[in-house]
Short mmCIF file of C-alpha atoms in Angstrom, two decimals:
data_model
loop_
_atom_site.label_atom_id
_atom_site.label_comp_id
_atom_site.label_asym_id
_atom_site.label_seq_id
_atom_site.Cartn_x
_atom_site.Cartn_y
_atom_site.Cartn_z
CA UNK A 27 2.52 -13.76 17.20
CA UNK A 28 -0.64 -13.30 15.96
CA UNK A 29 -4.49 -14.82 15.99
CA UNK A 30 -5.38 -17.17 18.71
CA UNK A 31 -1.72 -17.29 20.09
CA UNK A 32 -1.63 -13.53 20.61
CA UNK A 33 -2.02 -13.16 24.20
CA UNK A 34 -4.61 -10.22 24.24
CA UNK A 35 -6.64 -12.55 21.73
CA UNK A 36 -10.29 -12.37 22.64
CA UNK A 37 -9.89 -9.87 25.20
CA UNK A 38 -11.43 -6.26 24.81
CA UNK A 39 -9.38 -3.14 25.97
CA UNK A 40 -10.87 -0.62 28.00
CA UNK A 41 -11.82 3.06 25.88
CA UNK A 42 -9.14 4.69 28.76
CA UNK A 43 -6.77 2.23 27.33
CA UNK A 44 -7.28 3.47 23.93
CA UNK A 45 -6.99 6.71 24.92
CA UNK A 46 -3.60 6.69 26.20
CA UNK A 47 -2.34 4.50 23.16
CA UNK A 48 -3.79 7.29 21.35
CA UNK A 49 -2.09 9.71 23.05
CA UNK A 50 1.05 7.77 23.47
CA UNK A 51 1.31 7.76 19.45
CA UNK A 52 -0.07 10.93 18.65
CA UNK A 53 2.53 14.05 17.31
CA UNK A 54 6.16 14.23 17.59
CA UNK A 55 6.16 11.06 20.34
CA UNK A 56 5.09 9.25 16.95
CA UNK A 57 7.62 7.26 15.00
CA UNK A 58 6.54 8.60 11.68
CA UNK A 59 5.98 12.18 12.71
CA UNK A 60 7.73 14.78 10.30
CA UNK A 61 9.18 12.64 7.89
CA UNK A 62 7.41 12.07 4.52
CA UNK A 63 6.82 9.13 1.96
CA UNK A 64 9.03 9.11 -1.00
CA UNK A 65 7.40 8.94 -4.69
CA UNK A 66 8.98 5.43 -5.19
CA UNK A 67 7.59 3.96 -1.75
CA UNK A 68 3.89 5.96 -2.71
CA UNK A 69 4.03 3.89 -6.03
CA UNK A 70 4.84 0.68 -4.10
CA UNK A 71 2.41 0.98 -1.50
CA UNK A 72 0.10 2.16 -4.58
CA UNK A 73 0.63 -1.29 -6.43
CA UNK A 74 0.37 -3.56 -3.46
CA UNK A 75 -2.84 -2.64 -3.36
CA UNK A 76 -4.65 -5.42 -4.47
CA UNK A 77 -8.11 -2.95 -4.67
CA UNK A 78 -6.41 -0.06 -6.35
CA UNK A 79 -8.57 1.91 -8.65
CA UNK A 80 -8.32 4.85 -11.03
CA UNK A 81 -11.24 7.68 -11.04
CA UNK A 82 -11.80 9.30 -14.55
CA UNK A 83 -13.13 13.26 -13.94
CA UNK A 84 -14.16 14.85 -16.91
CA UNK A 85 -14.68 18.65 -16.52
CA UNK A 86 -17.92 19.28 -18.49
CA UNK A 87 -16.86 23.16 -19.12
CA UNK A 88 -13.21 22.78 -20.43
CA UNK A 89 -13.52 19.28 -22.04
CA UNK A 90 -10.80 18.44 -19.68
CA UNK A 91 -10.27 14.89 -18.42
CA UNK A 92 -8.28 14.35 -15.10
CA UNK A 93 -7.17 10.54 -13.52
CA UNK A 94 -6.48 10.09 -9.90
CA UNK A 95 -5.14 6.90 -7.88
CA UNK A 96 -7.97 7.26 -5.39
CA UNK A 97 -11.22 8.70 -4.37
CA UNK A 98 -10.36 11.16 -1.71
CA UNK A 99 -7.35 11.97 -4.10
CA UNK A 100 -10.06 13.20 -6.45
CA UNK A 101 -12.71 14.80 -3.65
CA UNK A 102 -9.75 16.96 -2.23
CA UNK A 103 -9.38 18.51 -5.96
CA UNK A 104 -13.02 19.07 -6.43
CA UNK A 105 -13.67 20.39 -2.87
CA UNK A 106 -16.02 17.63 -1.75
CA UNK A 107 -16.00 14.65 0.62
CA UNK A 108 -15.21 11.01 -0.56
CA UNK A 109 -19.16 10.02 0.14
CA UNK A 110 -20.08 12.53 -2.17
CA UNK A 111 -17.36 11.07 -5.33
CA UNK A 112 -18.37 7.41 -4.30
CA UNK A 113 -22.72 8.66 -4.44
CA UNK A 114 -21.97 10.27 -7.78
CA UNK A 115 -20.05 7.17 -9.44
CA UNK A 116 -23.11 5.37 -8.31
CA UNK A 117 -25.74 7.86 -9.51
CA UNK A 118 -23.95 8.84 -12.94
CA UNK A 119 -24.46 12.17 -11.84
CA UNK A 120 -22.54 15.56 -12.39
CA UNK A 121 -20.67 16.99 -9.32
CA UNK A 122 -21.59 20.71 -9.34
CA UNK A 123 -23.38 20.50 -12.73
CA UNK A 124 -19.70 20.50 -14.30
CA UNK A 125 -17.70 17.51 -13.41
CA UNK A 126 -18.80 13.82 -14.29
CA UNK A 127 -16.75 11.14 -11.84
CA UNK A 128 -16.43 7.46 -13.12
CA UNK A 129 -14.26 4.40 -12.26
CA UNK A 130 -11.24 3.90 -14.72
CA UNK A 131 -9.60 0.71 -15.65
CA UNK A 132 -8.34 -1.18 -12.59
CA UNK A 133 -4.67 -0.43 -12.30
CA UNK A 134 -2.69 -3.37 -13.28
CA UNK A 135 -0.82 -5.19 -10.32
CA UNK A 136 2.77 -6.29 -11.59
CA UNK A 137 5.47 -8.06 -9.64
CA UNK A 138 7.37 -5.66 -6.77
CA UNK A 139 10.19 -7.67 -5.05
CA UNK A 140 12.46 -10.19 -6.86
CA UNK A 141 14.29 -13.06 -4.68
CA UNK A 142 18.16 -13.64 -6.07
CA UNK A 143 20.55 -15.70 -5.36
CA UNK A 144 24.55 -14.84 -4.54
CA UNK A 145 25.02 -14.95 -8.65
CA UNK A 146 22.26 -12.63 -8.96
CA UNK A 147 19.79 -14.79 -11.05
CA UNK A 148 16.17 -14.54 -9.85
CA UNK A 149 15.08 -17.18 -8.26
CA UNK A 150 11.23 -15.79 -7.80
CA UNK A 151 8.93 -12.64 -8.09
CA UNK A 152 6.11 -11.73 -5.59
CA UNK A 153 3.29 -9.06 -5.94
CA UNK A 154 4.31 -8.06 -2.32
CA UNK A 155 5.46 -8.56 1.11
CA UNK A 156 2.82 -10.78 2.43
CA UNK A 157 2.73 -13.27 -0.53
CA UNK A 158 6.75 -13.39 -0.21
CA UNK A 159 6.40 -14.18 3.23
CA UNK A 160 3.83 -17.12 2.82
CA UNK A 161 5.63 -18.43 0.74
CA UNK A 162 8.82 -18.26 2.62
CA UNK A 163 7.00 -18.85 5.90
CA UNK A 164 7.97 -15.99 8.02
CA UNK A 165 6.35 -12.90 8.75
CA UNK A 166 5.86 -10.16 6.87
CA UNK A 167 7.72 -8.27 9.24
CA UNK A 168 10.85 -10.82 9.07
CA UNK A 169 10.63 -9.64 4.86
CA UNK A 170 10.63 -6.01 5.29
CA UNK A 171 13.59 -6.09 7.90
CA UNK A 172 15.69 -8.52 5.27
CA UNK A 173 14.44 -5.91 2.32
CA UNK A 174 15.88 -2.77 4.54
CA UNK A 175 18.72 -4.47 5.57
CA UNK A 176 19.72 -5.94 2.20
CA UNK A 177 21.36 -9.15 3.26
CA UNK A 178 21.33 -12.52 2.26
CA UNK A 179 19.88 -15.42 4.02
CA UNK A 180 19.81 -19.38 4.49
CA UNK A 181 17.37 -20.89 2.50
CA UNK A 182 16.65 -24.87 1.48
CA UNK A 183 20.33 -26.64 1.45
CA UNK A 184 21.87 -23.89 2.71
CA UNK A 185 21.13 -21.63 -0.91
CA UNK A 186 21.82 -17.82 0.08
CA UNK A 187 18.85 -15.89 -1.19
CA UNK A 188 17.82 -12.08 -1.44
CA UNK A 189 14.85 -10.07 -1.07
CA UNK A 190 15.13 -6.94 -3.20
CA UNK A 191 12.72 -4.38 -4.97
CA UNK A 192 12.34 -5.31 -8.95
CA UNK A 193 13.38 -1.46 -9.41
CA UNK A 194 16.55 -2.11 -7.34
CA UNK A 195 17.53 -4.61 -9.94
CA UNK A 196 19.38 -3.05 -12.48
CA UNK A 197 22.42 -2.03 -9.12
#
C-alpha cells in the first residue's frame, strides 16, 4: 500500500513522533544491527544503482591512480568530506596540492535476476527488483521474499516461474 491509498498519505507526523521511531530503530533494537553486508550483495546493491559512478584519483606525487565506487568511498581515503571531492571534480582542482579527483566512466548496468521456468530455461532478465516487479505487477517486496525464499510461482496459464540472481545460475 503505497501513494494516495496509504493511509498516513498527506498527513504530517509530529517531530516527537519521529523521535521515538528514531529511537525505536536505533542500536541493537534495530533489525540490521551487528550483522554486515556480504561482497556479493555490496556488488548487487552497487549495480542496481541506476546513478552509479566511478571517481578516478590520481596521486600527483607517486604517479599513482586509484578508482572508487563512490564519492565518500574516495573522501574517507583522502581524509576529507564528500562536499569537498564533489567542489574539486567541479573546480578541476588538486585536493591538498597532490591529488587530482575526476569522474570515471559510468559503471555499466548489466542484468541481475533471471526468471526460469521448472526446466530451467530463462524466460526473462531484469536490471533489478523494481523493474521485475512492474513487470510482474507485484511489489517489490512480493520479489525479494520469492528471491529469499527460492520457490516457484503461478504465472499466466498456470506456467511455474522463478526469480533467481544471474550469479545463482550456474546451481
Amino acid at each position: 500500500m503505497s501513494g494516495e491509498n496509504h493511509y498516513n498519505y498527506g498527513k504530517e507526523q509530529k517531530e516527537a513522533t519521529k523521535e521515538a521511531i528514531r529511537q525505536a530503530m536505533s542500536g541493537d533494537q534495530n533489525y540490521f544491527y551487528g550483522q554486515t553486508h556480504t561482497e556479493t550483495t555490496k556488488t548487487r546493491l552497487s549495480l542496481a544503482n541506476p546513478n552509479s559512478i566511478s571517481l578516478v584519483v590520481v596521486d600527483r606525487e607517486l604517479n599513482k591512480e586509484t578508482i572508487y565506487n563512490s564519492k565518500q568511498g574516495a573522501a574517507r581515503a583522502l581524509g576529507c568530506s564528500r562536499m569537498t571531492i564533489e567542489r574539486h571534480i567541479e573546480n578541476g582542482s588538486l585536493i591538498g596540492d597532490r591529488y587530482e579527483v575526476k569522474i570515471g566512466e559510468r559503471l555499466t548496468r548489466k542484468a541481475t535476476l533471471e526468471v526460469v521456468n521448472e526446466a530451467g530455461e530463462v524466460k526473462y532478465t531484469f536490471l533489478n527488483s523494481k523493474e521485475c516487479a512492474a513487470f510482474f505487477e507485484v511489489t517489490n517486496r512480493t520479489i525479494l521474499r520469492r528471491l529469499s525464499k527460492q520457490v516457484y510461482f503461478n504465472f499466466r496459464e498456470g506456467e511455474r516461474l522463478k526469480v533467481r540472481h544471474i550469479s545463482d545460475s550456474d546451481n
